[in-house]
Coordinates of C-alpha atoms in Angstrom, one line a residue:
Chain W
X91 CA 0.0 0.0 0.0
X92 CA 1.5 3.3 -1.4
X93 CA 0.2 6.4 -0.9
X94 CA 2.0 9.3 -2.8
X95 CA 2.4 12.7 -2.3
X96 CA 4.5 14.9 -4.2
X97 CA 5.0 18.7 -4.9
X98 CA 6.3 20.0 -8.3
X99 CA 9.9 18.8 -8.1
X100 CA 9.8 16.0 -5.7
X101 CA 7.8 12.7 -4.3
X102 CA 6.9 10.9 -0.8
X103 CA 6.0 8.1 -0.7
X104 CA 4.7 6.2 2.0
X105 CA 4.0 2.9 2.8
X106 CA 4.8 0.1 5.5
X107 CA 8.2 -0.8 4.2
X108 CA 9.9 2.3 3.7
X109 CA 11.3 4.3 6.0
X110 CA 8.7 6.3 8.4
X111 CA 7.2 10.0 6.4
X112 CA 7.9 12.8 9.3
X113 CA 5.0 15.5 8.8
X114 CA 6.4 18.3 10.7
X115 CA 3.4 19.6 12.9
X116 CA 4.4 23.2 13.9
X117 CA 2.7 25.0 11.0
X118 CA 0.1 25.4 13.2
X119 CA -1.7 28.9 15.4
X120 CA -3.4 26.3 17.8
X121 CA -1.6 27.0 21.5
X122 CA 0.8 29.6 20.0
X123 CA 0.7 33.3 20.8
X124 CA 3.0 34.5 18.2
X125 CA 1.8 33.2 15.2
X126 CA -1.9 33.6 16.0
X127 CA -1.0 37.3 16.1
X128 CA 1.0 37.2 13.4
X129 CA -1.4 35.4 11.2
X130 CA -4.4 37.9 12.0
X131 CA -2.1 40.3 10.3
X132 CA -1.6 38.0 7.3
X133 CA 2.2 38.6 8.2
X134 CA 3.3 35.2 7.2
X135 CA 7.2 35.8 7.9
X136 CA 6.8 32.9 10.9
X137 CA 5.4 30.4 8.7
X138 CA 8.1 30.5 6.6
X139 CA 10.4 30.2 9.2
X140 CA 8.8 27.6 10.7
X141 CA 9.1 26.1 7.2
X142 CA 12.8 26.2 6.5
X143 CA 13.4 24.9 10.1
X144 CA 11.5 21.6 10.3
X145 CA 12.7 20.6 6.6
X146 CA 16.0 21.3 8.3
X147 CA 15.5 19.4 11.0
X148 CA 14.4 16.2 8.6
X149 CA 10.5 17.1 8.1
X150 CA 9.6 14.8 4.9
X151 CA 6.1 16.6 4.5
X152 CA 5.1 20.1 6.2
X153 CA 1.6 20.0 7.8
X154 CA 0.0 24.0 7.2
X155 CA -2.7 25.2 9.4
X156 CA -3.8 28.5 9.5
X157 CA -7.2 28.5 11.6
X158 CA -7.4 30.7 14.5
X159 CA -10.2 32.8 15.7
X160 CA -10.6 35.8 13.6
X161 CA -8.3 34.1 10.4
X162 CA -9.9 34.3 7.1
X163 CA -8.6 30.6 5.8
X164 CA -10.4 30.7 2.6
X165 CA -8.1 33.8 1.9
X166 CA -5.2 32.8 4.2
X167 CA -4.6 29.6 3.4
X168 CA -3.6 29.4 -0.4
X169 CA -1.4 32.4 0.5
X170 CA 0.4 30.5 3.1
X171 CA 0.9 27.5 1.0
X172 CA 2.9 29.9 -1.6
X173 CA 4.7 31.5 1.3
X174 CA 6.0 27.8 2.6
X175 CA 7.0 26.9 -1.1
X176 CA 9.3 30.0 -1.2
X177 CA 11.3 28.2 1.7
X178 CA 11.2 24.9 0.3
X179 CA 10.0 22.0 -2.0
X180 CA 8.4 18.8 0.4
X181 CA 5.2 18.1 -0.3
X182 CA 2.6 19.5 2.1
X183 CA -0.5 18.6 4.0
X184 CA -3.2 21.3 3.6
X185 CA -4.7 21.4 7.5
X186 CA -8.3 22.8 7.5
X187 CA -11.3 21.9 8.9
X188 CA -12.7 24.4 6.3
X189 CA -13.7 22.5 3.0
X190 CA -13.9 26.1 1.0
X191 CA -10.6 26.9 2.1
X192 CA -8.9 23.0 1.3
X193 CA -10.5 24.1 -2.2
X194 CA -8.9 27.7 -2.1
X195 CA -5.4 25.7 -1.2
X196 CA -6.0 23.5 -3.8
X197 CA -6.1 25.2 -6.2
X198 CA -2.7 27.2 -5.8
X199 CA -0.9 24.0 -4.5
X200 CA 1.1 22.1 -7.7
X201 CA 2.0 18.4 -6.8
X202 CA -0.4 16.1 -5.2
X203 CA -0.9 17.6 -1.9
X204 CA -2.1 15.1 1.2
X205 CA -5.7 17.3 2.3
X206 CA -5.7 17.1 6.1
X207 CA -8.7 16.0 7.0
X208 CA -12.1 14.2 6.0
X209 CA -14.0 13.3 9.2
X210 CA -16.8 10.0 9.6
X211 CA -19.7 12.8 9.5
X212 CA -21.9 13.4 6.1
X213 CA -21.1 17.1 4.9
X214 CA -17.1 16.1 5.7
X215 CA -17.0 13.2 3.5
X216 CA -19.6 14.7 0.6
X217 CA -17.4 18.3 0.4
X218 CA -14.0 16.7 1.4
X219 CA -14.0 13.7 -0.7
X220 CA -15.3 15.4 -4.1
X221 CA -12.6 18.4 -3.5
X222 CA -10.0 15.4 -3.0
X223 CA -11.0 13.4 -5.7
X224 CA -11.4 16.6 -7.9
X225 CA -7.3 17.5 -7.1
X226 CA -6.3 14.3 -7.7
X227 CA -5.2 14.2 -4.0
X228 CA -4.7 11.9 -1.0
X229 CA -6.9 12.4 2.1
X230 CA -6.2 11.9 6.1
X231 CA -9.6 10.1 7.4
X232 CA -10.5 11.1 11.2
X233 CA -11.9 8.8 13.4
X234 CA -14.4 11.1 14.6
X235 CA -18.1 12.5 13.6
X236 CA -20.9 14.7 14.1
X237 CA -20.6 13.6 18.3
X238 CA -16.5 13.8 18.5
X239 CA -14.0 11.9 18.8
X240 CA -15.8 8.1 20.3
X241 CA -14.2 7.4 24.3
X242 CA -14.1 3.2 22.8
X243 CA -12.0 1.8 20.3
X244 CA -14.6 -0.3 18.8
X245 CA -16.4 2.9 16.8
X246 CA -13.1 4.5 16.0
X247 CA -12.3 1.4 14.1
X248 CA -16.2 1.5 12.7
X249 CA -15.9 5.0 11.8
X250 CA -12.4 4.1 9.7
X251 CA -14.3 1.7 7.3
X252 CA -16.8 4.0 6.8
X253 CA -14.7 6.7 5.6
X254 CA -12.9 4.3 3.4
X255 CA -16.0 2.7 1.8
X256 CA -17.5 6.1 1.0
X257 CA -14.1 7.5 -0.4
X258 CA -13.8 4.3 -2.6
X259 CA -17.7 4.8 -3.2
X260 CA -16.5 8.0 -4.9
X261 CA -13.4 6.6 -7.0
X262 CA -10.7 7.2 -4.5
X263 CA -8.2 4.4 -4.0
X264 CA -7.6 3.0 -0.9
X265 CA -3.8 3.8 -1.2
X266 CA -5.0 7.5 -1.3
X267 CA -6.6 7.4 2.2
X268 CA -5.0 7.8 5.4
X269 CA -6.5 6.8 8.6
X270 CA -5.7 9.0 11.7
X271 CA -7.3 7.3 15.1
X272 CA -6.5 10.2 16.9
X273 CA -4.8 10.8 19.8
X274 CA -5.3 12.3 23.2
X275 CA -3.8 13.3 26.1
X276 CA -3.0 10.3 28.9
X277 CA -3.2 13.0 31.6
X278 CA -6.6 13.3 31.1
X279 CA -7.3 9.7 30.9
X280 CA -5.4 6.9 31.6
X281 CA -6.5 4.6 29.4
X282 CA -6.9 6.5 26.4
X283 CA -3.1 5.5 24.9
X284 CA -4.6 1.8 25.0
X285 CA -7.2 2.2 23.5
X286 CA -5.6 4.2 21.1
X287 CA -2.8 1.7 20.6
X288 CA -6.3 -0.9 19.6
X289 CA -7.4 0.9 17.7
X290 CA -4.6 1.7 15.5
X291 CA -3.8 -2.2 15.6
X292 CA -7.4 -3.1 14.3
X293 CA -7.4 -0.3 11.3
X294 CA -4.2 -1.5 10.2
X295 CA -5.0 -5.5 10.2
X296 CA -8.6 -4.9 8.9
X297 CA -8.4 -1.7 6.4
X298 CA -4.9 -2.4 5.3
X299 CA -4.4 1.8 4.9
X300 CA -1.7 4.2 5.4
X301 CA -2.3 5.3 9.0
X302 CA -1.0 9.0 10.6
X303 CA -1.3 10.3 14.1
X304 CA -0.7 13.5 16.0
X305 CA 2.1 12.3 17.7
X306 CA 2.5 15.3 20.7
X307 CA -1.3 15.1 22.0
X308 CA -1.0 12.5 24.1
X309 CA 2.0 14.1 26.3
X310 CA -0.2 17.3 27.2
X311 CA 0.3 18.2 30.9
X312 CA 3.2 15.9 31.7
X313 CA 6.6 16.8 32.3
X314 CA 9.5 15.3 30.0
X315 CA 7.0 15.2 26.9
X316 CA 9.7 14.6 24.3
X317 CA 10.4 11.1 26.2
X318 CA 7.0 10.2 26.2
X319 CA 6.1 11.0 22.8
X320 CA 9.3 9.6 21.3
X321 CA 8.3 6.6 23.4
X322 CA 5.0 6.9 22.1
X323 CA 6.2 7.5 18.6
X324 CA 8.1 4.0 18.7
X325 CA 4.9 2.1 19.7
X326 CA 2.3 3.2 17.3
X327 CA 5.0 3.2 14.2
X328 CA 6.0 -0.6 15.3
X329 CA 1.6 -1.0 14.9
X330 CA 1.2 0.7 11.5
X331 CA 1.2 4.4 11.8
X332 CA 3.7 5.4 8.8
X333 CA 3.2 9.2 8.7
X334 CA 3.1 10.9 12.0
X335 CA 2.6 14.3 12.2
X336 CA 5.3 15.3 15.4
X337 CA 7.6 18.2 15.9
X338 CA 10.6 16.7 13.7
X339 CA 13.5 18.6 16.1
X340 CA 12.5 16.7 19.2
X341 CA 11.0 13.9 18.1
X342 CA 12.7 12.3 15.0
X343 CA 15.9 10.3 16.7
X344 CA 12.8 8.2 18.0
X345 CA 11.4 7.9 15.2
X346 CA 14.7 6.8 13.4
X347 CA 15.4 4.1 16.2
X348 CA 12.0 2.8 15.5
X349 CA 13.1 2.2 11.9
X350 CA 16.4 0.8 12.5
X351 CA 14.9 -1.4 15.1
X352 CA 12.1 -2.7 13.0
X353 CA 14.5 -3.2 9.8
X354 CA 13.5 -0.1 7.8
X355 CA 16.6 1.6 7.4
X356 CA 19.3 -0.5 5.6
X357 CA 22.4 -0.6 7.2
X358 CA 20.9 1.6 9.7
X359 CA 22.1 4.6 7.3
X360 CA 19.7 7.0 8.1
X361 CA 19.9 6.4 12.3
X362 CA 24.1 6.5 12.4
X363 CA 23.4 9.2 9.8
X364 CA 21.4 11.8 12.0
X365 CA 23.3 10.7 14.9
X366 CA 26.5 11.9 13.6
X367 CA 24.9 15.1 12.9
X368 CA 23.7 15.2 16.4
X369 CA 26.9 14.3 17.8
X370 CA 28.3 17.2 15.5
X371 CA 26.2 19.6 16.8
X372 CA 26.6 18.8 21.0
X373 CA 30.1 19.1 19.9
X374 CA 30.1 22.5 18.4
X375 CA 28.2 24.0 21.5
X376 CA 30.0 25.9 24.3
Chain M
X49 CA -1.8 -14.0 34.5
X50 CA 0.4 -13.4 37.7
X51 CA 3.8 -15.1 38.4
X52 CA 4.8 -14.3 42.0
X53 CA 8.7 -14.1 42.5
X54 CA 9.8 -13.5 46.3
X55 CA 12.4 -13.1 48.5
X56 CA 11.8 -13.8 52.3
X57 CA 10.4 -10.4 52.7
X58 CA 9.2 -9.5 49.8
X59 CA 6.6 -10.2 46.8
X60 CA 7.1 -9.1 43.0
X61 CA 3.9 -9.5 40.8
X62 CA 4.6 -10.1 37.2
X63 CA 1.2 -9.2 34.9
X64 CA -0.3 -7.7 32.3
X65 CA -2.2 -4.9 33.9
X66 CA -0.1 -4.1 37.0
X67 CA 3.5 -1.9 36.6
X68 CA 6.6 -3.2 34.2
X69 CA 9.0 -5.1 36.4
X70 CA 12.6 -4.3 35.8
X71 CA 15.1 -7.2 36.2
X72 CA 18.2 -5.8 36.7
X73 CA 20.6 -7.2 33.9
X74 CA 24.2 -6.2 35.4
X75 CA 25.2 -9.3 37.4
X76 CA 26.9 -11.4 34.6
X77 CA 30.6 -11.5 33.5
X78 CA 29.6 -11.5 30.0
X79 CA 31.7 -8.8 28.4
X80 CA 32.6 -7.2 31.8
X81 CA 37.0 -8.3 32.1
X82 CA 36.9 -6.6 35.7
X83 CA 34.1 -8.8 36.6
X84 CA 35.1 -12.0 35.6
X85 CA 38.6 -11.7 37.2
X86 CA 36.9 -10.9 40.1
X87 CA 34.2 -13.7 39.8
X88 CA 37.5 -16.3 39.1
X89 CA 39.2 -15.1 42.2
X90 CA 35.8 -15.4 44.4
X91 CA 35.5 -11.6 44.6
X92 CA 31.8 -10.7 45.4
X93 CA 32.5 -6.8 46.6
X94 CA 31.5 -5.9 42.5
X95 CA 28.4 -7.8 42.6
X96 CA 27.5 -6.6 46.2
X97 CA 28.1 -3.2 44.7
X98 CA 26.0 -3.8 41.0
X99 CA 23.5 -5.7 43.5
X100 CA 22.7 -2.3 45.5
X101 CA 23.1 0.5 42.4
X102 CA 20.6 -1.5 40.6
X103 CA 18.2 -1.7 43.4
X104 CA 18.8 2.0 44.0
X105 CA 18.5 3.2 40.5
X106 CA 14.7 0.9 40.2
X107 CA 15.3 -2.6 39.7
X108 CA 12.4 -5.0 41.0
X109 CA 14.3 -8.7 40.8
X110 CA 18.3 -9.0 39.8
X111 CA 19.6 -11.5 38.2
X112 CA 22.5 -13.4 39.3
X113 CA 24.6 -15.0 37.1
X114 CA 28.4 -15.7 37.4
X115 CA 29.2 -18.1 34.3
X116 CA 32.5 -17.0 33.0
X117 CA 35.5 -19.7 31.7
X118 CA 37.1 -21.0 35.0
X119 CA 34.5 -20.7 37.2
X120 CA 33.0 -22.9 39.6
X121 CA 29.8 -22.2 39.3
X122 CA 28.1 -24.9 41.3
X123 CA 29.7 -23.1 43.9
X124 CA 30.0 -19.8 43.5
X125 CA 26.3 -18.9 42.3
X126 CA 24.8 -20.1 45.9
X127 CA 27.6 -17.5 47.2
X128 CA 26.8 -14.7 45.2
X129 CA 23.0 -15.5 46.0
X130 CA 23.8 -14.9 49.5
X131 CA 26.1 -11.8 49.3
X132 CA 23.3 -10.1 47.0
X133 CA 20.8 -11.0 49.8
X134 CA 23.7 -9.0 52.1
X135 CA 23.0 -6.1 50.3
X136 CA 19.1 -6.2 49.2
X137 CA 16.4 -7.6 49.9
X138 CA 14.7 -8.0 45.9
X139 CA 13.6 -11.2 44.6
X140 CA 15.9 -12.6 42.5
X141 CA 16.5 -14.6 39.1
X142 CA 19.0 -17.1 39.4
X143 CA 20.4 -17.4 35.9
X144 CA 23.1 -20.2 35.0
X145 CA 22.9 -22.8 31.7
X146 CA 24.3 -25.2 34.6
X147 CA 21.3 -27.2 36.3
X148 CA 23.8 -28.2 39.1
X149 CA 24.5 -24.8 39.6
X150 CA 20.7 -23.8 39.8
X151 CA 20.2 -26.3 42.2
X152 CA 22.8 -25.5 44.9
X153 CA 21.5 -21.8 43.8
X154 CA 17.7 -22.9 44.8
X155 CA 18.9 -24.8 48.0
X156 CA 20.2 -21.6 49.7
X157 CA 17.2 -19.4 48.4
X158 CA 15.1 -17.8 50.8
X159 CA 11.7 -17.3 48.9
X160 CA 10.2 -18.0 45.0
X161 CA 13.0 -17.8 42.9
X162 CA 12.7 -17.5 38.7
X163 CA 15.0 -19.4 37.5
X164 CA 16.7 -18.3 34.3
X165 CA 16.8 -20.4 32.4
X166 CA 15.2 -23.8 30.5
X167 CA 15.7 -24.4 26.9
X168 CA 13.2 -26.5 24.4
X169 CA 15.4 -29.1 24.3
X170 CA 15.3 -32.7 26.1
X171 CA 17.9 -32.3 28.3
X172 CA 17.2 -29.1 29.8
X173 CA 13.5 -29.7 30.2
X174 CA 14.4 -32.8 31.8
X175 CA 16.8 -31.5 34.2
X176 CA 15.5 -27.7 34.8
X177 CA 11.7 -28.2 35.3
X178 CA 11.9 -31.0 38.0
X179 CA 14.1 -28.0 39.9
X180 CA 11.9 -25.9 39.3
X181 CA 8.6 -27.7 40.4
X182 CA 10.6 -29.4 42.9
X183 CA 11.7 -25.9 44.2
X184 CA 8.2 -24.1 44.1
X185 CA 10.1 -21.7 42.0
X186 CA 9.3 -19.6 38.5
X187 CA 11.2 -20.4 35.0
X188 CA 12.0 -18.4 32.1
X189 CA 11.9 -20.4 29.0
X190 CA 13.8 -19.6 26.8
X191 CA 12.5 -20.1 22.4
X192 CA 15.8 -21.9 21.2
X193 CA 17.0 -25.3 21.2
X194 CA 19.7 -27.7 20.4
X195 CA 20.4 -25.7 17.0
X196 CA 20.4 -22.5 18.7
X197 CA 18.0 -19.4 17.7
X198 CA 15.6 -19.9 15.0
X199 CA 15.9 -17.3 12.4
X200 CA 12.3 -17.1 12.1
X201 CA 8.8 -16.4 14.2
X202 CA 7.5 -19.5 13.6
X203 CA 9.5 -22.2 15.3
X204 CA 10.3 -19.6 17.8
X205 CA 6.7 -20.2 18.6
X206 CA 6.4 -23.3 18.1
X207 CA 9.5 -23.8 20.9
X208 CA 7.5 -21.6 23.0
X209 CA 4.3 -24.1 23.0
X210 CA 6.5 -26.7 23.5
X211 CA 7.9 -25.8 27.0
X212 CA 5.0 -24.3 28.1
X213 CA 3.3 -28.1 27.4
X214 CA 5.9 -29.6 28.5
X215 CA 6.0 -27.4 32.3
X216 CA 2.3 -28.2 32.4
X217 CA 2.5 -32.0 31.6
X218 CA 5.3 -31.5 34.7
X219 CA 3.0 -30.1 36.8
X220 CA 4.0 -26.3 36.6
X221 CA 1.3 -23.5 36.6
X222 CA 0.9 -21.8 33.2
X223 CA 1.2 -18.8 34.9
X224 CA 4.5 -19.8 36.7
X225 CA 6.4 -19.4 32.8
X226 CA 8.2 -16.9 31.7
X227 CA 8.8 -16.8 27.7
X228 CA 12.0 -14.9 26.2
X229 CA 12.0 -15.1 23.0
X230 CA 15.4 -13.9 22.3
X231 CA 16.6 -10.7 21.4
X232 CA 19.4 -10.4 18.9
X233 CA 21.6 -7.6 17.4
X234 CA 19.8 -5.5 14.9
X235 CA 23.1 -4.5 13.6
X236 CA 23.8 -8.5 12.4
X237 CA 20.5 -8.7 10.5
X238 CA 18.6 -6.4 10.0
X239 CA 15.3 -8.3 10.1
X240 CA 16.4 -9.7 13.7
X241 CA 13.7 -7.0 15.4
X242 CA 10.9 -7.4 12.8
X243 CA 11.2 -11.1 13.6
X244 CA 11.5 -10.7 17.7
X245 CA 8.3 -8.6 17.1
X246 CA 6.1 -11.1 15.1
X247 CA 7.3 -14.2 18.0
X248 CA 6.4 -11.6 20.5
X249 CA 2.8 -10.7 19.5
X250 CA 1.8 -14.3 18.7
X251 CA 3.1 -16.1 21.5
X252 CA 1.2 -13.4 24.0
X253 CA -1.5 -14.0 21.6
X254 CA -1.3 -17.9 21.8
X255 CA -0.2 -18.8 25.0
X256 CA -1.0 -15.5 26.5
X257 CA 1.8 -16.4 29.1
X258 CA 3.9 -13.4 30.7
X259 CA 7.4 -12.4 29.0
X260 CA 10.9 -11.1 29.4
X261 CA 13.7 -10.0 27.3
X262 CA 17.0 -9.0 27.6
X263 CA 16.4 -5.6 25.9
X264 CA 20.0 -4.6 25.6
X265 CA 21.3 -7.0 23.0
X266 CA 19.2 -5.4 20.0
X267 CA 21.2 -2.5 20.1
X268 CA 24.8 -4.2 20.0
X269 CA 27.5 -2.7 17.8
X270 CA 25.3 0.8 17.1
X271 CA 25.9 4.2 18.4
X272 CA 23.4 5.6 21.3
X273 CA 22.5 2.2 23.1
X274 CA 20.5 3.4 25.2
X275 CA 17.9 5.3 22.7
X276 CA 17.6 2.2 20.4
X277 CA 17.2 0.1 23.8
X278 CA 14.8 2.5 25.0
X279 CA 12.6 2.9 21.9
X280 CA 12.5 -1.0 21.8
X281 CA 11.2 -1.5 25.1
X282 CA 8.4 0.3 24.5
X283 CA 7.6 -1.0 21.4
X284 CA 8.1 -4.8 23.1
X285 CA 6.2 -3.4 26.5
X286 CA 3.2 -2.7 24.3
X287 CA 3.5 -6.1 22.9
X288 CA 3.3 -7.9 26.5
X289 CA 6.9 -8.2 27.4
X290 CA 6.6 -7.3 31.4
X291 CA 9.6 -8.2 33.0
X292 CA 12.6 -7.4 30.7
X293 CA 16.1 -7.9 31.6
X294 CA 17.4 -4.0 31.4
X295 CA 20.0 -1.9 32.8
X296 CA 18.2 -0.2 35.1
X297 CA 20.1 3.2 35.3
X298 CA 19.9 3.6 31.4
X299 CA 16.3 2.3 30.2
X300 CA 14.4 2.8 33.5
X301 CA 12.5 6.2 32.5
X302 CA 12.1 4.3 28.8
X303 CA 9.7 1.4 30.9
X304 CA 8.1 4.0 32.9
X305 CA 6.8 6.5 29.8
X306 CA 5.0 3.1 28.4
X307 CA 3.8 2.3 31.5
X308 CA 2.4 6.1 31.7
X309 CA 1.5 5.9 28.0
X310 CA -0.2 2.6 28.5
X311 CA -2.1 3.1 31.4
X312 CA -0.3 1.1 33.6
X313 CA 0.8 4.0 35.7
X314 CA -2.5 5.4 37.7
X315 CA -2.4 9.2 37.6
X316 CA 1.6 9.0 36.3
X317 CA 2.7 8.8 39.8
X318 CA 5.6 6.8 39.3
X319 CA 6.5 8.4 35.9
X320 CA 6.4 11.7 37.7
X321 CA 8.3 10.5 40.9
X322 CA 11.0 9.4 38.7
X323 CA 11.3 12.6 36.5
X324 CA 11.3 14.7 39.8
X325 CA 14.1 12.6 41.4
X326 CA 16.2 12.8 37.9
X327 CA 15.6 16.6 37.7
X328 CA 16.9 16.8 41.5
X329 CA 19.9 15.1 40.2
X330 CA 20.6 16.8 37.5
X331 CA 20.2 20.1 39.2
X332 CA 22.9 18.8 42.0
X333 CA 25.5 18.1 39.3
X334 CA 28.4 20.4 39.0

């Protein structure tokens, strides 16, 4: 199962053998001051930062989200997708829960973008899917509907095939579909990381897909939260997820170990690769 | 499923639901020069001194072992059971290939012991699990034979079936083995983790007995031991491995983020205990 993602000059793909796709999560206003500021003055100098950083830091795909209270997305989001491609050429994941401004983005973006997200609820999967299907694109599905995201992983895996039969109702592949069981924070309930973790299991054995997952959530209001979501990150790659959407700079030396560890890096290139880099870098500090 | 290890004073429940037990790995010559000449002049300060860091640094059980060329280990393992018990008062696993040597090991045991370790072969089932029944004690079993480590999941399992039968045609409780299924250098073939994985999953699956591992070996030969040993653990954690052979001091935080992460920590009390006492440390450092 390969999905593919591309932009004009260059091509992800992921799939279950190859090594793990980083989407680099920091494109993103929600919980940070700055660029929701910034933002509501269409002053997109931080996105572009944020941009050139994470591909630095080894981001294989940039995730771009531009919805905060008071944003115009339909008119903001297109303009932050040319603003990103200035800075550099991975292939991106257009973030909106607005289907008018996916469309907007859309239509600037050249490559096969990955349209983040179509949830389990009607309007979702009528407007998302067509716009997807319409730009030739590849979709991440969200576990969730109409009543939010379901406490049991019994209708998180229900609400999975659902998205998938409808998408491949409407002519999608099911290499073009993404499953994200969606994570949340452990602090605020023990036992939602294993039910999580069954989920994710289930989708992969019974749907086959591509799976993603926003790796940071489930760290929210514990201390050391790049341990726990590398841990984290190890765990749920090891169970299908293949494109995580994590902050790359703390995160990816997990998500390399996973690889080496579960014999998707040859020669364990990439890991002794990065790790050099890192060793370069401790070095050249005071 | 609960396998009780004790020492006089103490109990150590091994399960599924309940907290990963840590079994203290650094009591064994192998690859340690300073140890083994100590071991071969009947020096037990070292491991009275690795007995009481391990214990200090999180260890639930040690394991003793002392087999190194020239020893005497039918009588030196009941010694250094003893001089650990001078130092701690843990449950321990006495761990020598020599079934003499486990014996005189069991005789001076105050308490359950799990003995590490019975092999799917003849002789070693023979021998091993009529000490062990005859002992009231725990065994790990370990999935290799006369012709060493299979390469592949499937006879792994298979072995694994056989010594569970063959405990419970003895007499042994289902509940009172231990399965290792062998952990092997990444860095010798790459598919050695992919493989531990797939034995892992479908012997909890299939025999739904408890498990250990000696985490450390995967990572033999590559840079950053104890990230790659980290990440592993919690990918095998997940998996059902719940009493893993570590070094404590390196991987302990790596256990206790999968415990958090997989509910097996109520309210994060011990993964927050643990990150308070490290930051304390930290802080105190020069």
């Amino acid at each position: 199962m390969q999905t593919k993602v591309s932009s004009l000059t260059r091509e992800v793909i992921i799939s279950d053998t190859g090594p793990t796709i980083l989407i680099g999560e920091r494109i993103n206003p929600t919980g940070k001051k700055k660029l929701q500021q910034e933002l509501l003055a269409g002053n997109l100098d931080l996105v572009r930062q944020e941009a050139a950083q994470q591909v630095a830091a080894g981001a294989d795909i940039l995730d771009v989200n531009v919805g905060a209270t008071g944003v115009d997305e339909v008119a903001l989001l297109p303009q932050a997708i040319l603003a990103v491609r200035e800075v550099t050429d991975v292939p991106l994941c257009i973030d909106s829960g607005n289907p008018r401004a996916l469309e907007a983005a859309l239509k600037v973006y050249k490559g096969r973008a990955l349209v983040n997200s179509v949830k389990a609820e009607e309007s979702s999967l009528q407007d998302v899917l067509a716009l997807v299907k319409e730009h030739n694109a590849a979709v991440i599905g969200l576990t969730m509907d109409e009543k939010g995201i379901p406490a049991d992983a019994a209708r998180r895996i229900q609400l999975a095939h659902r998205i998938v039969e409808r998408a491949e109702t409407m002519g999608l592949e099911r290499e073009d579909i993404v499953i994200d069981c969606l994570n949340i924070p452990v602090a605020a309930n023990t036992a939602a990381g294993a039910t999580l973790v069954e989920a994710i299991s289930a989708v992969k054995r019974e749907l086959g897909v591509n799976m993603t997952l926003g790796a940071s959530n489930v760290s929210f209001g514990l201390p050391e939260r790049p341990l726990l979501n590398g841990v984290f990150l190890g765990i749920v790659i090891n169970l299908g997820v293949n494109c995580p959407v994590v902050d790359v700079g703390k995160v990816r030396q997990y998500a390399l170990a996973a690889d080496a560890l579960l014999g998707r890096d040859q020669y364990m290139r990439r890991f002794i690769q990065d790790f050099r880099i890192r060793q370069k870098a401790a070095q050249q500090q005071p």
